[in-house]
Coordinates of C-alpha atoms in Angstrom, one line a residue:
X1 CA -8.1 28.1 -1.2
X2 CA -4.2 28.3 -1.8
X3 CA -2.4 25.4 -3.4
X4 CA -0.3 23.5 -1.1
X5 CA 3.0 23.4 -2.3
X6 CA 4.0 19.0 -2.6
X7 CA 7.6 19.8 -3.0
X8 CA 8.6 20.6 0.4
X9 CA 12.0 19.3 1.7
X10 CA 11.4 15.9 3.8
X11 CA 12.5 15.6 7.5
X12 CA 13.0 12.5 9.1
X13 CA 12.1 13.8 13.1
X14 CA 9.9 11.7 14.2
X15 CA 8.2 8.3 13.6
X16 CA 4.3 9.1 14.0
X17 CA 1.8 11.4 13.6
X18 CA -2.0 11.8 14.6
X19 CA -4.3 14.3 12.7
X20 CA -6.4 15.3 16.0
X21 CA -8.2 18.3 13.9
X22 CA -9.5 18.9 10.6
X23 CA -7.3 21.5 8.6
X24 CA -3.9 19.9 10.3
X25 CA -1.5 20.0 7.7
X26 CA 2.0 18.4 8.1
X27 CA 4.2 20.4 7.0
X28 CA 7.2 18.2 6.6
X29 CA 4.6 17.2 3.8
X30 CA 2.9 20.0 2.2
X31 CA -0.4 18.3 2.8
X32 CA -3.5 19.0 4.4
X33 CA -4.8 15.7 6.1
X34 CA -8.7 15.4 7.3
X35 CA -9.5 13.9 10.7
X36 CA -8.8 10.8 12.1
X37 CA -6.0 10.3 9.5
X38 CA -3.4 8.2 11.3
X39 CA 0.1 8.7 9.8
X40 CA 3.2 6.5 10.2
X41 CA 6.3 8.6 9.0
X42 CA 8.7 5.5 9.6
X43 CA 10.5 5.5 6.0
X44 CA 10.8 1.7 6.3
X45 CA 7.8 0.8 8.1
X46 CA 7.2 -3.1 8.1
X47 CA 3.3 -4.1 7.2
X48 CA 2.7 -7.8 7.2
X49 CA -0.2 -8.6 5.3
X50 CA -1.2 -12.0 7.0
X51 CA -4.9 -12.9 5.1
X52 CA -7.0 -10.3 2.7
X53 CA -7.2 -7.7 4.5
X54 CA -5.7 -8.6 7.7
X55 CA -2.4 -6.5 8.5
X56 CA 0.3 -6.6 11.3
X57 CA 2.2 -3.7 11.7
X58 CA 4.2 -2.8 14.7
X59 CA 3.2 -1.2 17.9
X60 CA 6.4 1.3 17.9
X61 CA 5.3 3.3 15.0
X62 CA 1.8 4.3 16.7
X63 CA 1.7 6.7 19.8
X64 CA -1.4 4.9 20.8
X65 CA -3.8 2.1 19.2
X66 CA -5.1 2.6 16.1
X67 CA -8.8 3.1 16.8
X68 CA -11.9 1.6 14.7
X69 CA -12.5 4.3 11.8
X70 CA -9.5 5.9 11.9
X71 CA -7.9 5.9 8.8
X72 CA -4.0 4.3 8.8
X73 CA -1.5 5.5 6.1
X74 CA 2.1 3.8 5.9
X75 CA 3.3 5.8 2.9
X76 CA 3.5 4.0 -0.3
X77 CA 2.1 0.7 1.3
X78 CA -1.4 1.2 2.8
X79 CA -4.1 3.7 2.8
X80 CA -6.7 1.8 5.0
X81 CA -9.6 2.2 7.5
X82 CA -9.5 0.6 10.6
X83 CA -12.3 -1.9 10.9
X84 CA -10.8 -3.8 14.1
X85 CA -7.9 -3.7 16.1
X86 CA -6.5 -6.2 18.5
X87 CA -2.7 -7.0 20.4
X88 CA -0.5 -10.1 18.6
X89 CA 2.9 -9.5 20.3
X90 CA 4.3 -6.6 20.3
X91 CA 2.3 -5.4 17.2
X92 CA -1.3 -4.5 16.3
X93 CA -3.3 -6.8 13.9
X94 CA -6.1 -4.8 12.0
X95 CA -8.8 -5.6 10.1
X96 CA -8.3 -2.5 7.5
X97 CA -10.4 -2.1 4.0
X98 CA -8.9 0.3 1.5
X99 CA -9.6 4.2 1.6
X100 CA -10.5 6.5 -0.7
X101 CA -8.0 9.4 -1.4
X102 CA -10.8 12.3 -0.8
X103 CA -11.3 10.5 2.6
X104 CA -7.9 10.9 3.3
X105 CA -6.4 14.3 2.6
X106 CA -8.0 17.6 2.7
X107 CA -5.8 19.9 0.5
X108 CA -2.7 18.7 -2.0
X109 CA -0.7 19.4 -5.1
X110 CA 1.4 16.3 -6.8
X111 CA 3.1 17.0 -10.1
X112 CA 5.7 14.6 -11.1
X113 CA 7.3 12.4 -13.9
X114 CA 7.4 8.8 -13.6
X115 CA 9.7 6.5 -15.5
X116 CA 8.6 2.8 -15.2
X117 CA 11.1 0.2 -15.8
X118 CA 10.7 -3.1 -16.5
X119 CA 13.4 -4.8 -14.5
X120 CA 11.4 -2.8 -11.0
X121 CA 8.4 -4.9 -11.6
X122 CA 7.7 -6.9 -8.2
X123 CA 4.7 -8.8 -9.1
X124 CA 3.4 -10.9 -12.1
X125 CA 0.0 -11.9 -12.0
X126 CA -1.9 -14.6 -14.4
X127 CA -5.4 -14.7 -13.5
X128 CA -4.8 -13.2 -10.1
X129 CA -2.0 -15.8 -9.0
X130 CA 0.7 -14.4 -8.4
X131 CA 4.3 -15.8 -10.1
X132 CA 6.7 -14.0 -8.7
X133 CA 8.0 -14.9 -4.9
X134 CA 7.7 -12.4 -2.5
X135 CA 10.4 -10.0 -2.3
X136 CA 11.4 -11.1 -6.0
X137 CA 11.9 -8.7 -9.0
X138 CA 12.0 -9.5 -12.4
X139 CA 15.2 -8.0 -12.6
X140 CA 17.2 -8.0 -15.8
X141 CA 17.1 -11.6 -16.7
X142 CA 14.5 -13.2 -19.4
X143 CA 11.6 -14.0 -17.6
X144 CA 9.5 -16.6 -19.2
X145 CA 6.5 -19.4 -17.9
X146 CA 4.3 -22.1 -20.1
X147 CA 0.4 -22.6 -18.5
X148 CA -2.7 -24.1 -20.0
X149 CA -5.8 -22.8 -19.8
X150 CA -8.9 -24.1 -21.3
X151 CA -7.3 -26.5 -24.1
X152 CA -4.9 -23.7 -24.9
X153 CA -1.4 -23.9 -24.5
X154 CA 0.3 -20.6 -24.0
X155 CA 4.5 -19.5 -23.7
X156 CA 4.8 -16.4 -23.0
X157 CA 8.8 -14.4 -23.0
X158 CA 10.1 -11.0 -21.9
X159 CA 13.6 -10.0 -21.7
X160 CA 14.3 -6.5 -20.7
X161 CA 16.7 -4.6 -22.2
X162 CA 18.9 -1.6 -20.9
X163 CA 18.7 1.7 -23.2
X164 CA 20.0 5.1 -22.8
X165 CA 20.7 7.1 -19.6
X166 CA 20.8 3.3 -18.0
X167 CA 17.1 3.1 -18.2
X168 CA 15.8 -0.8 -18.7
X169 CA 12.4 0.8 -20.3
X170 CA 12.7 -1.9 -23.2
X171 CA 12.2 -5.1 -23.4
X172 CA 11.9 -8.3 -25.8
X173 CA 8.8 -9.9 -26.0
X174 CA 7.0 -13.1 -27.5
X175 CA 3.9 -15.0 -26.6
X176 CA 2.2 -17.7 -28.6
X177 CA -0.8 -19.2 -28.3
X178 CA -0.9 -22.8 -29.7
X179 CA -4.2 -25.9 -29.6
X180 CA -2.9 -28.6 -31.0
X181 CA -1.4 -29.1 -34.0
X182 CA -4.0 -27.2 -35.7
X183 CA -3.8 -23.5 -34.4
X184 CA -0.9 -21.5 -33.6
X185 CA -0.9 -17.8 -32.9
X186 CA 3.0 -15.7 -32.0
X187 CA 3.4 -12.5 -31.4
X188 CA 7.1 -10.7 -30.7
X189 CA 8.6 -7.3 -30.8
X190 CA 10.1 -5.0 -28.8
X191 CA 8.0 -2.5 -26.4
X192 CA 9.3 0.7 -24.6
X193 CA 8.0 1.9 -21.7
X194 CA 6.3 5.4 -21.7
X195 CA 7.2 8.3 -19.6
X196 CA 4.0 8.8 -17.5
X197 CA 3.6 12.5 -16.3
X198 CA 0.5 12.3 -13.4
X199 CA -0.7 15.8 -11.7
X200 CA -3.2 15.7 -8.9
X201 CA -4.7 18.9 -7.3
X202 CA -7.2 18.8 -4.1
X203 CA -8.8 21.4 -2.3
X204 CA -11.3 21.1 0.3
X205 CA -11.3 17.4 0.1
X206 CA -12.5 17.2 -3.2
X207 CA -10.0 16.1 -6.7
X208 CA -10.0 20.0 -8.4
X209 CA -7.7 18.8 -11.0
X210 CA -6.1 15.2 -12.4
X211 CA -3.8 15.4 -15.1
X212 CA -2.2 11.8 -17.0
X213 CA -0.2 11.8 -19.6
X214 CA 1.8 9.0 -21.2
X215 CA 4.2 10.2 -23.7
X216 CA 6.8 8.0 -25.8
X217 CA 5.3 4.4 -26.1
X218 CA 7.2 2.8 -28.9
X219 CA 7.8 -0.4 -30.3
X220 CA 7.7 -2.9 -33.5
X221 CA 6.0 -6.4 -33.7
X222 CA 5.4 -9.3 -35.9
X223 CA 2.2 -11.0 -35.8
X224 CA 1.8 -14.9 -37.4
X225 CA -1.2 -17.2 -37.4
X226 CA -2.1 -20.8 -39.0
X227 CA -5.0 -22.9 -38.4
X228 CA -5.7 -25.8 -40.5
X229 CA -7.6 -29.1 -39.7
X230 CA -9.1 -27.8 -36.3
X231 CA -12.8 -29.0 -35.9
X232 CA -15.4 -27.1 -37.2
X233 CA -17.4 -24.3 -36.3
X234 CA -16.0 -20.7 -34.6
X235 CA -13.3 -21.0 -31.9
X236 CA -11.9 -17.9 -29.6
X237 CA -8.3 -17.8 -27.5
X238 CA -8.7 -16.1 -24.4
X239 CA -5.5 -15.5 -22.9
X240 CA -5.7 -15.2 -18.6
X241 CA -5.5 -11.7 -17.6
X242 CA -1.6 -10.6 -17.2
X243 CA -0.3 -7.8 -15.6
X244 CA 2.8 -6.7 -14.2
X245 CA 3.0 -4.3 -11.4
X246 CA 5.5 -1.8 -11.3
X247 CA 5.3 0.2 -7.7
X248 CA 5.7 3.6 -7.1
X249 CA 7.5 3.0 -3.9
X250 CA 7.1 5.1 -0.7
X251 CA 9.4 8.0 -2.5
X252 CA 8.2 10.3 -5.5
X253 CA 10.6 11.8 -8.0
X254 CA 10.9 15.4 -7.6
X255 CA 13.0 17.9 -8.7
X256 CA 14.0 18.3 -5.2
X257 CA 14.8 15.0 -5.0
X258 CA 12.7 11.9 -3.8
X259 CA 10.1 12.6 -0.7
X260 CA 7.7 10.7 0.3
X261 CA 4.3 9.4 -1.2
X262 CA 1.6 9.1 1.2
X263 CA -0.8 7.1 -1.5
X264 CA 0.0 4.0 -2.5
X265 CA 0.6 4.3 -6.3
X266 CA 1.7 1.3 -9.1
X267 CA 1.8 1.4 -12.4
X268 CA 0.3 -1.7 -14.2
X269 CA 1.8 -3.4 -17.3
X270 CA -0.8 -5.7 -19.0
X271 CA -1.6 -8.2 -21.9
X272 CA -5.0 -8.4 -23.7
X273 CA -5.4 -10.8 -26.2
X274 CA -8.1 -11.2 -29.0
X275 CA -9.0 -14.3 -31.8
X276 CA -11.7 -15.5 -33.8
X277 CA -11.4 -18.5 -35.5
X278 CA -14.4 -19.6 -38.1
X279 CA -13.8 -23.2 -39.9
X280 CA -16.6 -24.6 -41.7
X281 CA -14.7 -28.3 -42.0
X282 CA -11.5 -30.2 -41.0
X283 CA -9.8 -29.4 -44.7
X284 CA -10.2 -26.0 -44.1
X285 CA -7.0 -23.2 -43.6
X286 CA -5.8 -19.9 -43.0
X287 CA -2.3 -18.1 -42.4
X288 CA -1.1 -14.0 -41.6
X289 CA 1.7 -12.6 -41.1
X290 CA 2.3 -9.1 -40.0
X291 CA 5.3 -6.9 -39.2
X292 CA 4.0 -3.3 -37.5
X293 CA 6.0 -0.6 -36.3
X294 CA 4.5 2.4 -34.5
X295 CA 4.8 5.3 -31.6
X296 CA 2.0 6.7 -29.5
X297 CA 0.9 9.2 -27.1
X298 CA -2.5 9.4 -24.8
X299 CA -3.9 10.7 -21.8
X300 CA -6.6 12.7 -20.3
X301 CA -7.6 16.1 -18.3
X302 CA -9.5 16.3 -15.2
X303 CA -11.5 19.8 -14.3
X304 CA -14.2 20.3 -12.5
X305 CA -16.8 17.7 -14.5
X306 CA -15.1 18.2 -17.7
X307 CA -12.6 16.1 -19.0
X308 CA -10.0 16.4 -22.1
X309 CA -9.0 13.5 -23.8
X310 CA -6.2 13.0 -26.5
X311 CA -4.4 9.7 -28.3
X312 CA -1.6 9.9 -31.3
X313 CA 0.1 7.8 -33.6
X314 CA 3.4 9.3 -34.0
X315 CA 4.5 6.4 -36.4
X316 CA 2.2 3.2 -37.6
X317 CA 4.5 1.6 -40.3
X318 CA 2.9 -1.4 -41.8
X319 CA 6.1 -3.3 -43.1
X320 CA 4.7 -5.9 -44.4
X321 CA 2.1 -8.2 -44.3
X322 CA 0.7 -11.8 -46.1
X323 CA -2.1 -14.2 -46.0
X324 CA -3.9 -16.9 -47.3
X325 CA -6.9 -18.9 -46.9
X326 CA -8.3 -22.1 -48.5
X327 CA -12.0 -24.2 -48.0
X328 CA -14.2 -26.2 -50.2
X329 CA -16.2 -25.0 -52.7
X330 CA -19.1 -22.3 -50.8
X331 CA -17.4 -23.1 -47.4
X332 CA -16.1 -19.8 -45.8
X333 CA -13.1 -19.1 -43.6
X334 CA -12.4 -16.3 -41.0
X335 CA -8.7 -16.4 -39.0
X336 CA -8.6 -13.0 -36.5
X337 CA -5.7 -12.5 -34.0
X338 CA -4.1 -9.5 -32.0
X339 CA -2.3 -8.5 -29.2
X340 CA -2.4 -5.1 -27.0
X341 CA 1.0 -5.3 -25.5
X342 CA 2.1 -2.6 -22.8
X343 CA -1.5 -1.8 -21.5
X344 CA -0.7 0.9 -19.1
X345 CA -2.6 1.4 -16.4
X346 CA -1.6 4.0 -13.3
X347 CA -3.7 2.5 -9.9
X348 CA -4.3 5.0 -7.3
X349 CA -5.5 3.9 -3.8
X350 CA -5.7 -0.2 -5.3
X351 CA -7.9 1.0 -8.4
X352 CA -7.2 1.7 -12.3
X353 CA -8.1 5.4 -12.9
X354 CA -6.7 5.7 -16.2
X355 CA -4.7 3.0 -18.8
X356 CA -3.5 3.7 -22.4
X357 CA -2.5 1.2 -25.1
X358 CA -1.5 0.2 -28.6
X359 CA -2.9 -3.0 -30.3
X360 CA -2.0 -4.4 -33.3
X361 CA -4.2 -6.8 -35.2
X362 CA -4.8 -8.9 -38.5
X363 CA -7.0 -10.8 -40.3
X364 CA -7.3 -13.3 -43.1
X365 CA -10.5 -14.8 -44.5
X366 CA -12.4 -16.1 -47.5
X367 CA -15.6 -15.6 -48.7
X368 CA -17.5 -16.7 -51.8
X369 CA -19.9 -15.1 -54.4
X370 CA -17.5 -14.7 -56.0
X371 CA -14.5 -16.3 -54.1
X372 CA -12.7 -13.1 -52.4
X373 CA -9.7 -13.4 -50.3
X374 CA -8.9 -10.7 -48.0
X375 CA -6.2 -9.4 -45.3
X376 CA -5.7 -6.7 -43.0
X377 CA -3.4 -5.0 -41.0
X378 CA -4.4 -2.8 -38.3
X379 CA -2.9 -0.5 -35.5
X380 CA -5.2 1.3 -33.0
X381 CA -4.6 3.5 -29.8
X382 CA -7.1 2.9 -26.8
X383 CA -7.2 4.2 -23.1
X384 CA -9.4 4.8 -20.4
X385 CA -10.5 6.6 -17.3
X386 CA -12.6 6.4 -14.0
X387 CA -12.2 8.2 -11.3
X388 CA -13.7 6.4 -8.3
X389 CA -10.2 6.5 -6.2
X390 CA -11.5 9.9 -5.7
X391 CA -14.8 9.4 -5.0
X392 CA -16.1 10.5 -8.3
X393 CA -18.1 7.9 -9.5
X394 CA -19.3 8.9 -12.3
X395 CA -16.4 9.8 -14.3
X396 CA -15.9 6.9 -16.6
X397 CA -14.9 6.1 -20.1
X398 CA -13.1 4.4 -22.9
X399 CA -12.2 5.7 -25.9
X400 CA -10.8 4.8 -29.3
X401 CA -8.4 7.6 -30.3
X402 CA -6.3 6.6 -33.4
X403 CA -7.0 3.3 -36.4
X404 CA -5.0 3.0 -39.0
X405 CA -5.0 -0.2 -41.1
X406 CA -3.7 -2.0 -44.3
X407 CA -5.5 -4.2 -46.2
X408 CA -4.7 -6.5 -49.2
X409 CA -7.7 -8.2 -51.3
X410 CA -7.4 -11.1 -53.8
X411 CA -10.7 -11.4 -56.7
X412 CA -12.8 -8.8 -54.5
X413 CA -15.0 -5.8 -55.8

């Protein structure tokens, strides 16, 4: 079947419109919506989301009531199927669960080039609470919060920063990790956002072709880590799942201009965190620093079942790097700590289908027979994929594209 065309001028005419027929295709649009699809054109359509899952939206925007099963898209807000409706005023309040995008639209081609900035992020999440009031954007100004979580004190910074063309794609960063007096984990730098290119191409309600590619992730950080006098035994720092949520709002980028987005779209901007700390006694220590500098690329191929996958390390400049451990005699000592800082993530339709990262690691231990110091330095390029916002479920995988490391040893073979 023949592609349809996404980049087709927008007009405004009218507020709704109800698929009555399969094959219907809006042509304000370019795309080819299945049956029972439900669309609300309003650019600034209000949806109130009252509970999980609970919405009011206006009457006005609806020619008639949505009915159970029908499928209600308000672009770039909610995709969802209608699970109950009922009258609150003069707007409807619907039951709705999240649709799939195959479910939705029949035929459609989206190619575009997304920019994510850090000062458009309108949600920050730690551990699914969200920190951010509604309406609020982090804006330009430092953002930064303290919490506690399971004896660990964490203080976490990021300060965006405007670059060229205007863009506010970098930012400042630092978060530390700290127990006590006896551990005490930092990591800052600087992180730039990458360009993320997405292409999606359906035909006969099923995804043809899906294309992500993030391209000019850069940044620099220095990693430092002491324990000393901690109890004994092996310890790990799990730091609360973090993400920022940067929307692709109800308008795409297009080299016609901006038109509208029928899927809801974000782009994610996460933290994952990693330690290991082994002490065999109170008098027992370790320190690291590390000072990385590195670019990357990543992204995958959709086609049919088969999938291309690719990850680069344009730059991984180990600057410098020192550590140290100390135990009594036969006693040994393991200090691991890094820090994957942006994970990138692009959610279609409320789920992940693909996220890309750089992490940056060291480590600092000592062993004995005969007594061996050793440090590393490490930089590796991950990402991922699954494709269930299509209803492909079995398209799913994580893959390690690039390692590079450094490593200094002290009395070892």
């Amino acid at each position: 079947m023949k592609k349809i065309a996404f980049l087709l001028l927008f007009v405004w005419s009218c507020k709704t419109s109800e698929v009555e027929k399969p094959g219907y295709i809006d042509e304000n649009l370019g795309i080819e919506y299945k049956s029972g699809v439900v669309m609300v054109e309003e650019p600034f359509a209000e949806v109130e989301e009252v509970s999980e899952n609970r919405f009011l939206i206006r009457k006005s925007y609806f020619p008639n009531a949505p009915k159970v099963g029908e499928i209600v898209v308000v672009p770039g807000k909610i995709m969802h199927k209608v699970k109950s409706v009922s009258s609150n005023g003069d707007r409807f309040e619907m039951v709705l669960e999240p649709a799939k995008v195959n479910e939705v639209i029949q035929n459609a081609h989206f190619d575009y080039t997304f920019t994510p900035e850090w000062s458009n992020a309108i949600s920050l999440r730690v551990d699914g609470q969200e920190l951010l009031a509604k309406g609020q954007r982090i804006g330009k100004d430092t953002l930064k919060f303290k919490f506690s979580a399971s004896g660990i004190d964490y203080e976490m910074g990021i300060s965006p920063e405007k670059g060229g063309q205007g863009k506010i794609k970098t930012c400042r960063f630092i978060f530390k990790a700290s127990k006590g007096g006896s551990t005490s984990m930092v990591a800052e730098g600087h992180a730039t956002l990458p360009d993320q290119r997405v292409l999606i191409y359906m035909e006969d309600g099923k995804l043809k072709n899906f294309k992500l590619e993030n391209e000019g992730m850069t940044g620099n950080v220095e990693l430092k880590m002491a324990t000393a006098g901690d109890k004994p035994g092996e310890h790990n720092f799990s730091l609360p799942k973090l993400a920022l949520s940067i929307p692709l709002l109800p308008m795409l980028p297009t080299p016609l201009g901006p038109l509208p987005n029928p899927i809801p779209m974000s782009v994610d901007v996460g933290v994952q965190f990693t330690s290991q700390v082994t002490l065999p006694d109170p008098m027992s220590s370790a320190t690291g620093t590390s000072k990385i500098a590195y670019s990357a690329d990543g992204g995958f191929t959709y086609e049919g079942s088969d999938v291309q996958t690719h990850g680069e390390l344009g730059q991984a400049d180990f600057q410098s790097g020192t550590f140290d451990s100390a135990a009594g005699f036969g006693m040994p000592v393991d200090l691991q700590f890094g820090v994957a800082f942006p994970r990138i993530s692009l959610n279609i339709a409320y789920q992940e289908v693909g996220y890309f990262y750089v992490g940056y690691l060291m480590g600092s231990s000592l062993e004995w027979g005969p007594l061996c110091k050793r440090g590393y330095s490490k930089v590796v390029v991950e990402g991922g994929y699954k494709l269930e916002a299509f209803g492909i479920g079995l398209v799913n995988e994580r893959i390690t594209f690039v390692e590079k490391d450094k490593r200094a040893n002290s009395g070892c073979d």
